[in-house]
């Protein structure tokens, strides 16, 4: 099965065909570097990293150009700099570095390009000039605005009608706008804020403009995939699309628009005002990066993801099982084999990671039961090939268990014990005795006894 991706613009899954299979282009809207990134921000970085790995494997590493920008011009950055009494560069350097470290801990590969907004001011100004010249933008009181009525396709990506956008306006109404839905391309900078010289006075770009200019500068006028969180569909991506198309004679910006669903905490939204934001930076101190990555991939990327400690514990248990298999096969040299077809076709189905994980589980069971060396070598090779595609199994199994930041040194709560017991029941059903015994051992180390009864397995603390 060929790769199919759900495209927000056409609202359907479509076969993926790059415009040029010698240069497959993908852009992901990256972080605004004013503070630590939370685990919700890690979701697009991780899920589109899997897509990046898949594209590299399909088309060849050197034929994929992936850009994820750094937004280093923004009101929140200005506010953080003022609060700290430092220049914006101090804030953006610090949090860019932290973002890179945090995502690296989740095995996120470095993109091929990491453009920064401050490095592309010339491109932004040139793009605005082209829009003015073509009659799609106008200057008013030091601002330059995009005239949404000048572009028939405005609203097509987010499936909104112009009149509804104005009626439900979260758009800023200002006297200098011709139409309340017109959005800012360039705005004046306050005297004490960072600003750049432009034909319209000292100012700074609007957020949407930053991405349009960076895409054009590093990838070109038309790209294969544009990705981001679903909150970006409107207004951010709608506006990027309008600017880019109108400055390129109506040429389509992206062939596929991909959007990930939101991550929320079980029982509610993660929000700064509620004081319950989970930062990547903190979570990686408590959990192995692969556990966080596994948890992030456990739901389909377009579905909502409920984040909880139980999810992390289950993810840890499952990864322990796979590392246990790899440890048992440590004296076998892995065969150089491709990713199994059944696994690949799950990923080809719009990156269906839950379906792909189910295939991985079956493979691990087979590997645990295998007794012939060549069979073991093939299965180990397949597991490692899957790991390379998913960004998992990068640790040596011995190290994984030794540096075990998970179950070994935690007080297990009931949900985690239930998950382990259920995993053991499944292993027994699969006649995977090695795995069943391993889980019993893990539990007994924590003074938990399992009793197998006719009606099922029960546990108690001893
Ligand atoms: P920001 O730095 O807020 O622009 O967000 C960076 C990326 O994270 C964007 O693609 C957002 O759509 C995405 N994002 C933010 N919050 C969440 C969340 N809770 N779940 C999933 N994605 C998110
Ligand atoms: Zn963007």
Coordinates of C-alpha atoms and ligand atoms in Angstrom, one line a residue:
X1 CA 0.0 0.0 0.0
X2 CA 1.3 3.4 -1.0
X3 CA 1.5 6.2 1.6
X4 CA -1.7 7.9 2.2
X5 CA -2.1 11.1 4.1
X6 CA -5.1 13.0 5.4
X7 CA -5.1 16.4 3.8
X8 CA -6.9 19.1 5.7
X9 CA -7.4 21.2 2.5
X10 CA -9.2 18.5 0.5
X11 CA -10.6 16.9 3.7
X12 CA -9.7 13.4 2.6
X13 CA -6.9 10.8 2.7
X14 CA -5.0 11.0 -0.5
X15 CA -2.1 9.0 -2.0
X16 CA 1.1 10.9 -1.4
X17 CA 3.0 11.9 -4.5
X18 CA 5.8 14.4 -4.1
X19 CA 6.1 17.0 -6.9
X20 CA 9.8 15.9 -7.3
X21 CA 10.8 12.6 -5.7
X22 CA 14.4 13.8 -5.7
X23 CA 13.4 16.7 -3.3
X24 CA 10.5 15.9 -1.1
X25 CA 9.8 19.1 0.9
X26 CA 8.1 19.3 4.3
X27 CA 7.6 22.3 6.7
X28 CA 6.5 22.2 10.3
X29 CA 5.7 25.4 12.2
X30 CA 8.1 25.3 15.1
X31 CA 8.1 26.7 18.6
X32 CA 8.0 30.3 19.7
X33 CA 11.0 30.4 21.9
X34 CA 10.0 32.5 24.9
X35 CA 9.8 29.8 27.5
X36 CA 10.0 26.0 28.1
X37 CA 8.0 23.9 25.6
X38 CA 5.3 21.7 27.1
X39 CA 4.5 18.1 26.2
X40 CA 1.7 19.2 23.9
X41 CA 4.3 21.1 21.9
X42 CA 6.3 17.9 21.6
X43 CA 3.4 16.1 19.8
X44 CA 3.9 17.7 16.4
X45 CA 7.7 17.5 16.7
X46 CA 7.5 13.7 17.4
X47 CA 4.7 12.7 15.1
X48 CA 6.1 14.6 12.1
X49 CA 9.5 13.2 13.0
X50 CA 8.1 9.8 12.3
X51 CA 6.8 11.1 8.9
X52 CA 10.3 12.5 8.2
X53 CA 11.9 9.2 9.0
X54 CA 9.4 7.4 6.8
X55 CA 10.0 9.8 3.9
X56 CA 13.7 9.4 4.2
X57 CA 13.4 5.7 4.1
X58 CA 11.1 5.8 1.1
X59 CA 12.9 8.5 -1.0
X60 CA 16.4 8.4 0.4
X61 CA 17.8 10.6 3.1
X62 CA 19.4 13.0 0.7
X63 CA 16.1 13.5 -1.1
X64 CA 14.1 14.9 1.7
X65 CA 14.2 18.5 2.8
X66 CA 12.5 19.1 6.1
X67 CA 12.3 22.6 7.7
X68 CA 11.1 23.4 11.2
X69 CA 11.4 27.0 12.0
X70 CA 12.2 28.9 15.2
X71 CA 9.8 31.8 15.8
X72 CA 12.1 34.3 17.5
X73 CA 10.1 37.5 16.9
X74 CA 6.9 37.6 18.9
X75 CA 5.1 39.7 21.6
X76 CA 5.6 37.0 24.2
X77 CA 9.3 37.1 23.6
X78 CA 9.3 40.9 24.0
X79 CA 7.4 40.5 27.2
X80 CA 9.8 37.9 28.6
X81 CA 12.8 40.0 27.6
X82 CA 11.3 43.1 29.4
X83 CA 10.5 41.1 32.5
X84 CA 14.1 39.7 32.6
X85 CA 15.6 43.0 31.8
X86 CA 17.6 41.5 28.9
X87 CA 17.6 41.7 25.1
X88 CA 15.3 39.3 23.1
X89 CA 18.4 37.4 21.9
X90 CA 19.2 36.3 25.4
X91 CA 15.7 34.8 25.8
X92 CA 15.5 33.3 22.3
X93 CA 19.1 31.8 22.5
X94 CA 18.3 30.2 25.8
X95 CA 15.0 28.6 24.8
X96 CA 16.1 27.6 21.4
X97 CA 18.9 25.6 23.0
X98 CA 16.6 24.1 25.5
X99 CA 14.0 23.2 22.8
X100 CA 16.7 21.4 20.8
X101 CA 17.9 19.5 23.9
X102 CA 14.4 18.6 25.0
X103 CA 13.4 17.3 21.5
X104 CA 16.7 15.4 21.1
X105 CA 15.9 13.6 24.4
X106 CA 12.7 12.4 22.6
X107 CA 14.9 11.1 19.7
X108 CA 13.6 13.8 17.4
X109 CA 16.0 14.1 14.5
X110 CA 17.4 17.5 13.7
X111 CA 15.5 18.9 10.7
X112 CA 17.5 19.7 7.6
X113 CA 16.7 23.4 8.0
X114 CA 15.9 25.4 11.1
X115 CA 15.3 28.9 9.9
X116 CA 14.9 31.7 12.4
X117 CA 12.5 34.6 11.7
X118 CA 15.2 37.2 12.6
X119 CA 17.4 35.7 9.8
X120 CA 14.8 36.3 7.1
X121 CA 13.7 40.0 7.5
X122 CA 14.8 40.8 3.9
X123 CA 12.7 38.0 2.5
X124 CA 9.7 39.1 4.6
X125 CA 9.9 42.7 3.4
X126 CA 10.3 41.6 -0.2
X127 CA 7.2 39.4 0.1
X128 CA 5.2 42.2 1.5
X129 CA 6.3 44.5 -1.3
X130 CA 5.2 42.0 -3.9
X131 CA 1.8 41.7 -2.3
X132 CA 1.3 45.5 -2.3
X133 CA 2.4 45.6 -5.9
X134 CA -0.1 42.9 -6.9
X135 CA -2.9 44.7 -5.1
X136 CA -3.3 42.2 -2.3
X137 CA -2.0 44.4 0.5
X138 CA -2.2 48.0 1.5
X139 CA -0.4 50.3 3.9
X140 CA -2.3 52.1 6.6
X141 CA -0.9 54.0 9.6
X142 CA 2.4 52.3 9.6
X143 CA 0.8 48.9 9.2
X144 CA 0.7 46.8 6.1
X145 CA -2.5 44.7 5.9
X146 CA -3.5 41.8 3.7
X147 CA -6.7 42.5 1.9
X148 CA -8.7 39.2 2.3
X149 CA -11.3 40.2 -0.3
X150 CA -8.6 40.3 -2.9
X151 CA -8.1 36.5 -2.7
X152 CA -11.1 34.3 -3.7
X153 CA -9.5 31.3 -2.1
X154 CA -9.5 32.9 1.4
X155 CA -11.1 30.5 3.9
X156 CA -10.8 27.4 1.7
X157 CA -8.2 25.7 4.0
X158 CA -10.1 26.1 7.2
X159 CA -13.5 25.8 5.4
X160 CA -14.8 29.1 6.6
X161 CA -16.7 31.8 4.8
X162 CA -15.5 35.3 5.0
X163 CA -18.7 36.6 6.4
X164 CA -18.7 34.0 9.3
X165 CA -15.1 34.9 10.1
X166 CA -16.1 38.5 10.5
X167 CA -19.2 37.7 12.4
X168 CA -17.4 35.4 14.8
X169 CA -14.5 37.7 14.8
X170 CA -11.6 36.9 17.0
X171 CA -9.9 39.2 14.5
X172 CA -8.8 42.5 15.7
X173 CA -11.0 45.3 14.6
X174 CA -9.1 48.5 13.9
X175 CA -10.0 51.7 12.3
X176 CA -7.3 51.5 9.7
X177 CA -8.5 48.1 8.3
X178 CA -10.5 48.1 5.1
X179 CA -12.2 44.9 6.3
X180 CA -12.2 43.5 9.9
X181 CA -10.8 40.2 8.6
X182 CA -7.7 41.8 7.0
X183 CA -4.6 40.7 8.8
X184 CA -1.3 42.2 9.6
X185 CA 1.7 41.6 7.5
X186 CA 3.9 44.3 9.0
X187 CA 3.3 46.5 12.1
X188 CA 5.1 49.4 13.7
X189 CA 7.4 48.5 16.6
X190 CA 7.3 50.5 19.8
X191 CA 10.3 52.5 20.5
X192 CA 11.5 50.2 23.2
X193 CA 10.8 47.0 21.3
X194 CA 13.0 45.4 18.7
X195 CA 12.2 46.6 15.2
X196 CA 13.6 46.4 11.7
X197 CA 14.0 49.1 9.0
X198 CA 11.4 48.8 6.3
X199 CA 9.8 50.9 3.5
X200 CA 6.9 51.4 6.0
X201 CA 9.0 52.6 8.9
X202 CA 10.7 50.8 11.8
X203 CA 8.6 47.8 12.5
X204 CA 8.2 44.0 12.7
X205 CA 6.6 41.2 10.8
X206 CA 3.3 39.6 11.6
X207 CA 3.6 35.9 12.7
X208 CA 2.0 34.4 9.6
X209 CA 4.4 36.3 7.3
X210 CA 7.4 34.8 9.1
X211 CA 6.5 31.3 8.0
X212 CA 5.6 32.2 4.4
X213 CA 8.9 34.0 4.0
X214 CA 10.9 31.2 5.6
X215 CA 9.3 28.5 3.5
X216 CA 10.0 30.4 0.3
X217 CA 13.6 31.0 1.4
X218 CA 14.6 27.5 2.4
X219 CA 12.2 25.2 0.6
X220 CA 10.8 27.1 -2.4
X221 CA 7.5 28.5 -3.5
X222 CA 5.6 25.2 -3.5
X223 CA 6.1 22.4 -1.0
X224 CA 4.8 18.9 -0.6
X225 CA 3.7 18.9 3.0
X226 CA 2.9 21.7 5.5
X227 CA 2.3 20.5 9.0
X228 CA 1.4 21.8 12.4
X229 CA -1.1 21.5 15.3
X230 CA -4.8 21.8 14.5
X231 CA -5.0 25.1 16.3
X232 CA -2.9 26.5 13.5
X233 CA -5.4 25.8 10.7
X234 CA -7.1 29.2 11.3
X235 CA -5.9 31.8 11.2
X236 CA -2.2 30.9 10.9
X237 CA -2.2 28.5 8.0
X238 CA -5.1 30.1 6.3
X239 CA -3.1 33.4 6.3
X240 CA 0.2 31.8 5.3
X241 CA -1.6 30.2 2.4
X242 CA -3.2 33.5 1.3
X243 CA 0.1 35.4 1.4
X244 CA 2.2 32.7 -0.3
X245 CA -0.3 32.0 -3.1
X246 CA -0.9 35.7 -3.8
X247 CA 2.8 36.4 -4.0
X248 CA 3.3 33.5 -6.3
X249 CA 0.7 34.1 -9.0
X250 CA -1.8 31.9 -7.3
X251 CA 0.5 28.8 -7.2
X252 CA -0.6 26.4 -4.5
X253 CA 1.7 26.6 -1.3
X254 CA 1.4 23.0 -0.1
X255 CA 0.1 19.9 -1.7
X256 CA -0.8 18.3 1.7
X257 CA -1.8 20.1 4.9
X258 CA -1.4 17.9 7.9
X259 CA -2.6 18.7 11.4
X260 CA -2.1 16.9 14.7
X261 CA -4.8 16.7 17.3
X262 CA -4.4 18.1 20.8
X263 CA -2.9 16.6 23.8
X264 CA -4.8 17.3 27.0
X265 CA -4.4 16.1 30.6
X266 CA -6.8 13.5 31.6
X267 CA -9.7 15.4 33.2
X268 CA -8.9 18.7 31.6
X269 CA -6.9 21.2 29.6
X270 CA -3.3 21.9 30.3
X271 CA -3.0 25.6 30.9
X272 CA -0.7 28.0 32.5
X273 CA -3.5 29.7 34.4
X274 CA -4.4 26.3 36.0
X275 CA -0.7 25.7 36.9
X276 CA -0.8 22.2 35.5
X277 CA 1.5 22.6 32.5
X278 CA 3.8 19.6 32.0
X279 CA 7.1 20.7 30.5
X280 CA 9.2 18.4 28.4
X281 CA 12.1 19.6 30.4
X282 CA 10.7 18.3 33.6
X283 CA 9.3 15.0 32.2
X284 CA 12.6 13.9 30.8
X285 CA 14.1 14.1 34.3
X286 CA 11.5 11.5 35.5
X287 CA 11.0 9.3 32.5
X288 CA 13.2 7.9 29.7
X289 CA 12.7 9.9 26.5
X290 CA 11.6 6.8 24.7
X291 CA 8.7 6.3 27.1
X292 CA 7.5 9.9 26.4
X293 CA 7.9 9.3 22.7
X294 CA 6.0 6.0 22.8
X295 CA 3.2 7.7 24.8
X296 CA 3.0 10.5 22.3
X297 CA 2.7 8.0 19.4
X298 CA 0.2 5.8 21.2
X299 CA -2.8 7.6 19.7
X300 CA -3.3 8.3 16.1
X301 CA -1.8 11.7 15.4
X302 CA -5.1 13.3 14.4
X303 CA -7.0 12.0 17.4
X304 CA -6.9 13.8 20.8
X305 CA -4.4 12.3 23.2
X306 CA -5.2 12.1 26.9
X307 CA -2.0 12.4 28.9
X308 CA -1.7 10.8 32.3
X309 CA 0.8 9.0 34.5
X310 CA -1.1 5.7 33.8
X311 CA -0.3 6.3 30.1
X312 CA 3.3 6.7 30.9
X313 CA 3.4 3.7 33.1
X314 CA 1.8 1.5 30.4
X315 CA 4.2 2.9 27.8
X316 CA 7.1 2.0 30.1
X317 CA 5.7 -1.5 30.6
X318 CA 5.4 -2.1 26.9
X319 CA 8.8 -0.8 26.2
X320 CA 10.3 -2.9 29.0
X321 CA 8.7 -5.9 27.2
X322 CA 10.4 -5.0 23.9
X323 CA 13.7 -4.3 25.5
X324 CA 13.3 -7.6 27.4
X325 CA 12.9 -9.4 24.0
X326 CA 16.0 -7.6 22.6
X327 CA 18.0 -8.5 25.7
X328 CA 17.1 -12.1 25.4
X329 CA 18.3 -12.0 21.8
X330 CA 21.5 -10.2 22.6
X331 CA 23.7 -13.0 21.6
X332 CA 22.0 -13.2 18.1
X333 CA 23.3 -10.9 15.3
X334 CA 20.3 -9.1 13.8
X335 CA 19.7 -9.8 10.2
X336 CA 19.7 -6.9 7.8
X337 CA 16.0 -7.0 6.8
X338 CA 13.5 -4.4 5.9
X339 CA 10.6 -3.3 8.0
X340 CA 7.8 -6.0 7.7
X341 CA 5.1 -5.1 5.2
X342 CA 2.3 -5.4 7.7
X343 CA 3.9 -2.8 9.9
X344 CA 4.7 -0.5 7.0
X345 CA 1.2 -0.6 5.6
X346 CA -0.1 0.5 9.0
X347 CA 2.1 3.5 8.9
X348 CA 1.2 4.1 5.3
X349 CA -2.4 4.4 6.4
X350 CA -2.1 8.0 7.4
X351 CA 0.6 7.2 10.0
X352 CA -1.6 4.9 12.0
X353 CA 0.8 4.3 14.9
X354 CA -1.6 2.4 17.1
X355 CA -2.1 -0.1 14.3
X356 CA 1.6 -0.2 13.8
X357 CA 2.2 -0.8 17.5
X358 CA -0.1 -3.8 17.4
X359 CA 2.0 -5.3 14.7
X360 CA 5.1 -4.6 16.7
X361 CA 3.6 -6.4 19.7
X362 CA 2.8 -9.5 17.6
X363 CA 6.4 -9.5 16.3
X364 CA 7.8 -9.3 19.8
X365 CA 5.7 -12.3 20.8
X366 CA 7.0 -14.3 17.8
X367 CA 10.5 -13.3 18.7
X368 CA 10.0 -14.5 22.3
X369 CA 8.8 -17.8 21.1
X370 CA 11.4 -18.3 18.3
X371 CA 13.9 -21.1 18.9
X372 CA 15.9 -21.3 15.6
X373 CA 18.8 -18.9 15.3
X374 CA 18.0 -17.6 11.8
X375 CA 14.4 -17.0 12.8
X376 CA 15.6 -15.1 15.9
X377 CA 18.0 -13.1 13.7
X378 CA 15.3 -12.1 11.3
X379 CA 12.8 -11.1 14.0
X380 CA 15.4 -9.1 15.9
X381 CA 16.4 -7.4 12.6
X382 CA 12.7 -6.6 12.0
X383 CA 12.3 -5.2 15.4
X384 CA 15.3 -3.0 15.1
X385 CA 14.2 -1.8 11.6
X386 CA 10.9 -0.8 13.1
X387 CA 12.7 0.9 16.0
X388 CA 14.7 3.0 13.5
X389 CA 11.5 4.1 11.8
X390 CA 9.7 5.0 15.0
X391 CA 12.7 6.4 16.8
X392 CA 12.7 3.7 19.4
X393 CA 15.1 1.0 20.7
X394 CA 18.1 3.4 20.5
X395 CA 19.4 2.2 23.9
X396 CA 21.3 -0.9 24.5
X397 CA 18.9 -3.3 26.4
X398 CA 21.3 -3.7 29.3
X399 CA 21.6 0.0 29.7
X400 CA 17.9 0.4 29.4
X401 CA 17.3 -1.9 32.4
X402 CA 20.2 -0.6 34.4
X403 CA 19.4 3.1 34.0
X404 CA 15.8 2.1 34.4
X405 CA 14.2 5.4 35.5
X406 CA 10.8 3.7 35.5
X407 CA 9.2 0.8 37.4
X408 CA 12.3 -0.4 39.2
X409 CA 12.5 2.6 41.5
X410 CA 8.9 3.7 41.6
X411 CA 6.1 2.9 43.9
X412 CA 3.7 1.4 41.6
X413 CA 0.2 2.6 41.7
X414 CA -2.8 0.3 41.2
X415 CA -3.3 1.4 37.6
X416 CA 0.3 0.5 36.7
X417 CA 0.0 -2.9 38.4
X418 CA -3.3 -3.6 36.6
X419 CA -1.5 -2.7 33.3
X420 CA 1.3 -5.1 34.1
X421 CA -1.0 -7.9 35.2
X422 CA -3.0 -7.4 32.0
X423 CA 0.2 -7.6 29.9
X424 CA 1.1 -10.8 31.7
X425 CA -2.4 -12.3 31.0
X426 CA -1.9 -11.4 27.3
X427 CA 1.6 -12.9 27.3
X428 CA 0.1 -16.2 28.7
X429 CA -2.7 -16.2 26.2
X430 CA 0.0 -15.8 23.5
X431 CA 1.9 -18.6 25.2
X432 CA 4.8 -16.2 25.6
X433 CA 6.0 -17.8 28.8
X434 CA 9.3 -15.9 28.9
X435 CA 7.5 -12.6 28.9
X436 CA 4.9 -13.8 31.5
X437 CA 7.7 -14.8 33.8
X438 CA 9.5 -11.6 33.3
X439 CA 6.5 -9.6 34.4
X440 CA 6.0 -11.8 37.4
X441 CA 9.6 -11.1 38.4
X442 CA 9.2 -7.4 38.0
X443 CA 6.1 -7.5 40.2
X444 CA 7.6 -9.7 42.8
X445 CA 10.6 -7.4 43.1
X446 CA 8.0 -4.9 44.2
X447 CA 6.5 -7.3 46.6
X448 CA 3.4 -7.9 44.5
X449 CA 2.1 -11.4 44.3
X450 CA 0.0 -12.7 41.4
X451 CA -2.4 -15.5 41.9
X452 CA -3.7 -17.2 38.8
X453 CA -7.3 -18.4 39.4
X454 CA -9.9 -19.8 37.1
X455 CA -11.7 -16.6 36.9
X456 CA -8.5 -14.6 36.1
X457 CA -5.3 -13.3 37.6
X458 CA -5.5 -11.3 40.8
X459 CA -2.7 -9.4 42.6
X460 CA -2.0 -8.4 46.2
X461 CA 0.8 -6.7 48.0
X462 CA 2.8 -9.2 50.1
Ligands
LIG1 P1 3.4 27.3 19.8 O1 4.8 27.4 20.3 O2 2.4 27.6 20.8 O3 3.2 28.0 18.5 O4 3.2 25.8 19.5 C1 4.1 25.0 18.8 C2 3.4 23.8 18.2 O5 2.7 23.0 19.2 C3 2.2 24.2 17.2 O6 2.2 23.3 16.1 C4 1.0 23.9 18.1 O7 -0.1 23.6 17.2 C5 1.4 22.7 18.9 N1 0.6 22.6 20.1 C6 0.5 23.5 21.1 N2 -0.2 23.0 22.1 C7 -0.5 21.7 21.8 C8 -1.2 20.6 22.5 N3 -1.7 20.8 23.7 N4 -1.4 19.5 21.8 C9 -0.8 19.3 20.6 N5 -0.1 20.2 19.9 C10 0.0 21.4 20.5
LIG2 ZN1 3.8 28.7 10.6

